[in-house]
Short mmCIF file of C-alpha atoms in Angstrom, two decimals:
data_model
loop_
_atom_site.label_atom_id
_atom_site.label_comp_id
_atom_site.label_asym_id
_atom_site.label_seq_id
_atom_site.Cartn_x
_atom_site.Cartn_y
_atom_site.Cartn_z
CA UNK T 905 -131.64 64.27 21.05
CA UNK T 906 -134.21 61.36 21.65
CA UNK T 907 -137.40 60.68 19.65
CA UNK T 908 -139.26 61.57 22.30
CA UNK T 909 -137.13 65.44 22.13
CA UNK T 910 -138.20 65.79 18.87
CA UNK T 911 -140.42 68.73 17.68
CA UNK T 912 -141.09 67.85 14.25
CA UNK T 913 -144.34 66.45 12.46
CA UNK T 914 -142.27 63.44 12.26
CA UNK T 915 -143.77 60.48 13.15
CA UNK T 916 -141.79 58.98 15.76
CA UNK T 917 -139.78 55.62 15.04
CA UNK T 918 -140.58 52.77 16.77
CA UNK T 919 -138.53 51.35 19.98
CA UNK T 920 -136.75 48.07 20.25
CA UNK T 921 -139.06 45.90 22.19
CA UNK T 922 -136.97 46.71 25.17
CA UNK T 923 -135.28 49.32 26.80
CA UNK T 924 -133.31 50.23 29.78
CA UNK T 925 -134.79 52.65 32.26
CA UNK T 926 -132.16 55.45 30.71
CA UNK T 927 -133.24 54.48 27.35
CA UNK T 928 -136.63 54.35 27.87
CA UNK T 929 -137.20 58.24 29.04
CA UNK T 930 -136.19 59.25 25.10
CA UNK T 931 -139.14 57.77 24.08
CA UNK T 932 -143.23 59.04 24.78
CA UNK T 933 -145.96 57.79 26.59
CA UNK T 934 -147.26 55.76 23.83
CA UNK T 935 -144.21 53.06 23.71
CA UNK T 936 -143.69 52.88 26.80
CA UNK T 937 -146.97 53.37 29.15
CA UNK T 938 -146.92 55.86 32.01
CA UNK T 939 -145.42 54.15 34.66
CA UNK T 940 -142.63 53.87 33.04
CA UNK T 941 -142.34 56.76 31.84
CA UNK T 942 -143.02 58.15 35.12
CA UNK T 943 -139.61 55.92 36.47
CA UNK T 944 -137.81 57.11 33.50
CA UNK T 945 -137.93 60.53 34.05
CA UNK T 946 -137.27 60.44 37.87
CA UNK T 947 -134.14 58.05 36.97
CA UNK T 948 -133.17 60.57 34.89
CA UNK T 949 -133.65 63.13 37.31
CA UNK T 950 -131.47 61.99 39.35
CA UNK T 951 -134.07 60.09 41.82
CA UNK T 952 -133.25 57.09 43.30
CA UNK T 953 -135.24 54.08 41.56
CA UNK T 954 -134.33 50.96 41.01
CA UNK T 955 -133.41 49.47 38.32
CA UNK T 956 -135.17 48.01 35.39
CA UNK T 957 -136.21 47.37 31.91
CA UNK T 958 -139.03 48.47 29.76
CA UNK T 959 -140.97 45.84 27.61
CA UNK T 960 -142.49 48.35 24.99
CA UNK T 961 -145.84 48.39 23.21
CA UNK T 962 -144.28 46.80 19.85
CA UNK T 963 -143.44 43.57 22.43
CA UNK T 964 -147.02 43.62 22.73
CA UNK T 965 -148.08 44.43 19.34
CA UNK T 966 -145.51 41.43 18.03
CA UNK T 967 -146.77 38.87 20.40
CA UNK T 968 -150.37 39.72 19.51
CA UNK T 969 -149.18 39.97 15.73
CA UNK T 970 -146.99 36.58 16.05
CA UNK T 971 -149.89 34.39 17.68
CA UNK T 972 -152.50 35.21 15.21
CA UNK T 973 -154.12 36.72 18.21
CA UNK T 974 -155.92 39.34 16.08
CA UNK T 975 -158.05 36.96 14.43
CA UNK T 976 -158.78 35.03 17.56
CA UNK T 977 -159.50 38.48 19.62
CA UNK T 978 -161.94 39.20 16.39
CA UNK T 979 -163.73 36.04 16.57
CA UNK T 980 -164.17 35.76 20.23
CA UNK T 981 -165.82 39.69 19.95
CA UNK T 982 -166.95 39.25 16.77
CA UNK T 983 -169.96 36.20 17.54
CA UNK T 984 -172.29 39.34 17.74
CA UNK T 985 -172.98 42.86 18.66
CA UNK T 986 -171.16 43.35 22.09
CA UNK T 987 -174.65 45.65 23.27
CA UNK T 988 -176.36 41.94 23.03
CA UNK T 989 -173.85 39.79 24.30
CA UNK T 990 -174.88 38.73 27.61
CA UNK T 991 -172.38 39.06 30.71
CA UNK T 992 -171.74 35.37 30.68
CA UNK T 993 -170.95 35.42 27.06
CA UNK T 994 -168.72 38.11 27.13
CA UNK T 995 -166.56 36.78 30.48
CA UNK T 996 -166.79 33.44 28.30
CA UNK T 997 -164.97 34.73 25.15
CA UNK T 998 -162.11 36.87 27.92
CA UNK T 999 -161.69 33.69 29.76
CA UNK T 1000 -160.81 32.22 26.65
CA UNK T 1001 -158.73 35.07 25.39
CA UNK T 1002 -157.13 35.37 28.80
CA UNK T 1003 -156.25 31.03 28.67
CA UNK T 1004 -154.47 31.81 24.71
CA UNK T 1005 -152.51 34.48 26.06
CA UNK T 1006 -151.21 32.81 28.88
CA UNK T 1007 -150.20 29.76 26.47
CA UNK T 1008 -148.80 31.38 23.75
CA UNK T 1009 -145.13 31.81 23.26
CA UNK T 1010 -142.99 35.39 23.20
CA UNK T 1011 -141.51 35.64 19.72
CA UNK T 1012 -137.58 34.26 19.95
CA UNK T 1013 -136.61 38.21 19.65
CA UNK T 1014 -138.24 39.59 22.09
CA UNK T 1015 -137.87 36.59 24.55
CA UNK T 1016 -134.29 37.27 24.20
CA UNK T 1017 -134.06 41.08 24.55
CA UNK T 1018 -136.06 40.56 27.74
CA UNK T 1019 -133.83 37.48 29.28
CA UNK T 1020 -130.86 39.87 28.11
CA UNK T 1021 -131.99 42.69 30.37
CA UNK T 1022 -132.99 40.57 33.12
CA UNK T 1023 -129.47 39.17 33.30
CA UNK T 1024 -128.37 42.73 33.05
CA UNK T 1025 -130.10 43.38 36.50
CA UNK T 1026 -128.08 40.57 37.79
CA UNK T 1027 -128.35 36.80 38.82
CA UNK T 1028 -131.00 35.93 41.16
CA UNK T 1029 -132.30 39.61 40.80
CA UNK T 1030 -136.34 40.03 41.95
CA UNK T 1031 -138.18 41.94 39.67
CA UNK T 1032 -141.61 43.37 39.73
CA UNK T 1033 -143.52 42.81 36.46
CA UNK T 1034 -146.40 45.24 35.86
CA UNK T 1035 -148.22 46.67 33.16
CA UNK T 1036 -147.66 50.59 32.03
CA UNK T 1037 -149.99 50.70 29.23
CA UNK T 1038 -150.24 53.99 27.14
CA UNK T 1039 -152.98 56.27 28.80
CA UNK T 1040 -153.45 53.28 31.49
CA UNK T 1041 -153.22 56.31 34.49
CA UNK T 1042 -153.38 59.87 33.81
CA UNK T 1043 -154.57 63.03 35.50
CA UNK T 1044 -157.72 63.16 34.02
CA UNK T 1045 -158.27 58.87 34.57
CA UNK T 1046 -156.29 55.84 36.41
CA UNK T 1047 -157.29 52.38 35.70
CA UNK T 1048 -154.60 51.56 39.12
CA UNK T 1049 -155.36 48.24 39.95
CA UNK T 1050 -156.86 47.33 37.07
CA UNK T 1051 -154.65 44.80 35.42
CA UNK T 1052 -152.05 42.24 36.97
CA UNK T 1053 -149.38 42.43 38.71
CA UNK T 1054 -146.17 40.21 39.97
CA UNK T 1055 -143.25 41.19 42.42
CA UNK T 1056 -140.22 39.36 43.77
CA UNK T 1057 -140.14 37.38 39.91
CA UNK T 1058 -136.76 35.56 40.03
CA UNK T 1059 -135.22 34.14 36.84
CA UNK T 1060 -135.70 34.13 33.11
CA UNK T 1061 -138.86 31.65 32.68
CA UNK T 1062 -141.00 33.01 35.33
CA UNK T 1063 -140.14 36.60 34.07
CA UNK T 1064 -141.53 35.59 30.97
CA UNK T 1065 -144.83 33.44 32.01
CA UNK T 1066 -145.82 36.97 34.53
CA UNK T 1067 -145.21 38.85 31.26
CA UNK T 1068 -147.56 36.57 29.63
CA UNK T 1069 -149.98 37.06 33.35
CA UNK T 1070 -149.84 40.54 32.42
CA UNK T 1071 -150.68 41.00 28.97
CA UNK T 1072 -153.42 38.30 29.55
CA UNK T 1073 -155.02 40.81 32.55
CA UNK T 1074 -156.19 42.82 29.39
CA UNK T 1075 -159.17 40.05 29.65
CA UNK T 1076 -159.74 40.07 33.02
CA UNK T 1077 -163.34 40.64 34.57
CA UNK T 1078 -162.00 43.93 36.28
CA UNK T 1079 -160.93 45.16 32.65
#
């Protein structure tokens, strides 16, 4: 039985910062974001989908965590109330945000757990990168659209620089 199976008060453990498709529909929502949850379950269903990985929430929360990106999120939010920032300041401090992201490294673990799935797909595979954040599309909102993303991604470095693109969309004007 998977954490996600569980019906305990439990709190759940947390993933590996990436999982297969068949891995990833034994976890919830939260780790893993709805669209791939979504993929999961159909997978498991017995759908056709294709194949993939699953670059969790902790692969976000360690990158953030690993590029002192909490401070530097605080201070760019943090200059005053954001009710009196002006537009220009506030697309100022995401442009900013957005440029860090995009320039700071994936921690050596997870950049390996990703390139080892990725080879798992195959050489030369295409891949679609996309975000599935927790709660990002539900029934009752969808933010579709909303933040980046990058299809027919071929090989290891690109894979990781549109992962980058992705998590840096958090900033983006749209969001």
């Amino acid at each position: 039985m998977g954490p996600a199976a569980r019906f305990s008060d439990e709190i759940e453990p947390r993933p590996p910062s990436v999982l297969s498709l068949a891995e990833a529909a034994e976890w919830s929502e939260t780790w893993i974001g709805g669209k791939a949850a979504t993929l999961a379950r159909l997978a498991q269903a017995g759908v056709l989908v294709p194949d993939g990985f699953c670059i969790t929430s902790v692969a976000y929360e360690r990158f953030v965590q690993a590029g002192g990106l909490v401070r530097v999120i605080q201070s760019e939010l943090g200059r005053k109330p954001l009710d009196q920032m002006r537009w220009e300041e506030i697309w100022d401090a995401a442009l900013r945000l957005r440029s860090i992201f995009i320039s700071m490294p994936i921690p050596v673990d997870t950049r390996r757990q990703i390139l080892d799935a990725l080879r798992g797909l195959g050489v030369g595979c295409r891949v679609a990168v996309r975000s599935s954040a927790p709660g990002e599309d539900s029934a009752e909102r969808s933010y579709a659209g909303l933040h980046e993303s990058y299809l027919n991604v071929v090989g290891g470095q690109d894979v990781l620089h549109a992962v980058r693109l992705v998590w840096a969309s958090l900033w983006s004007d749209a969001a």
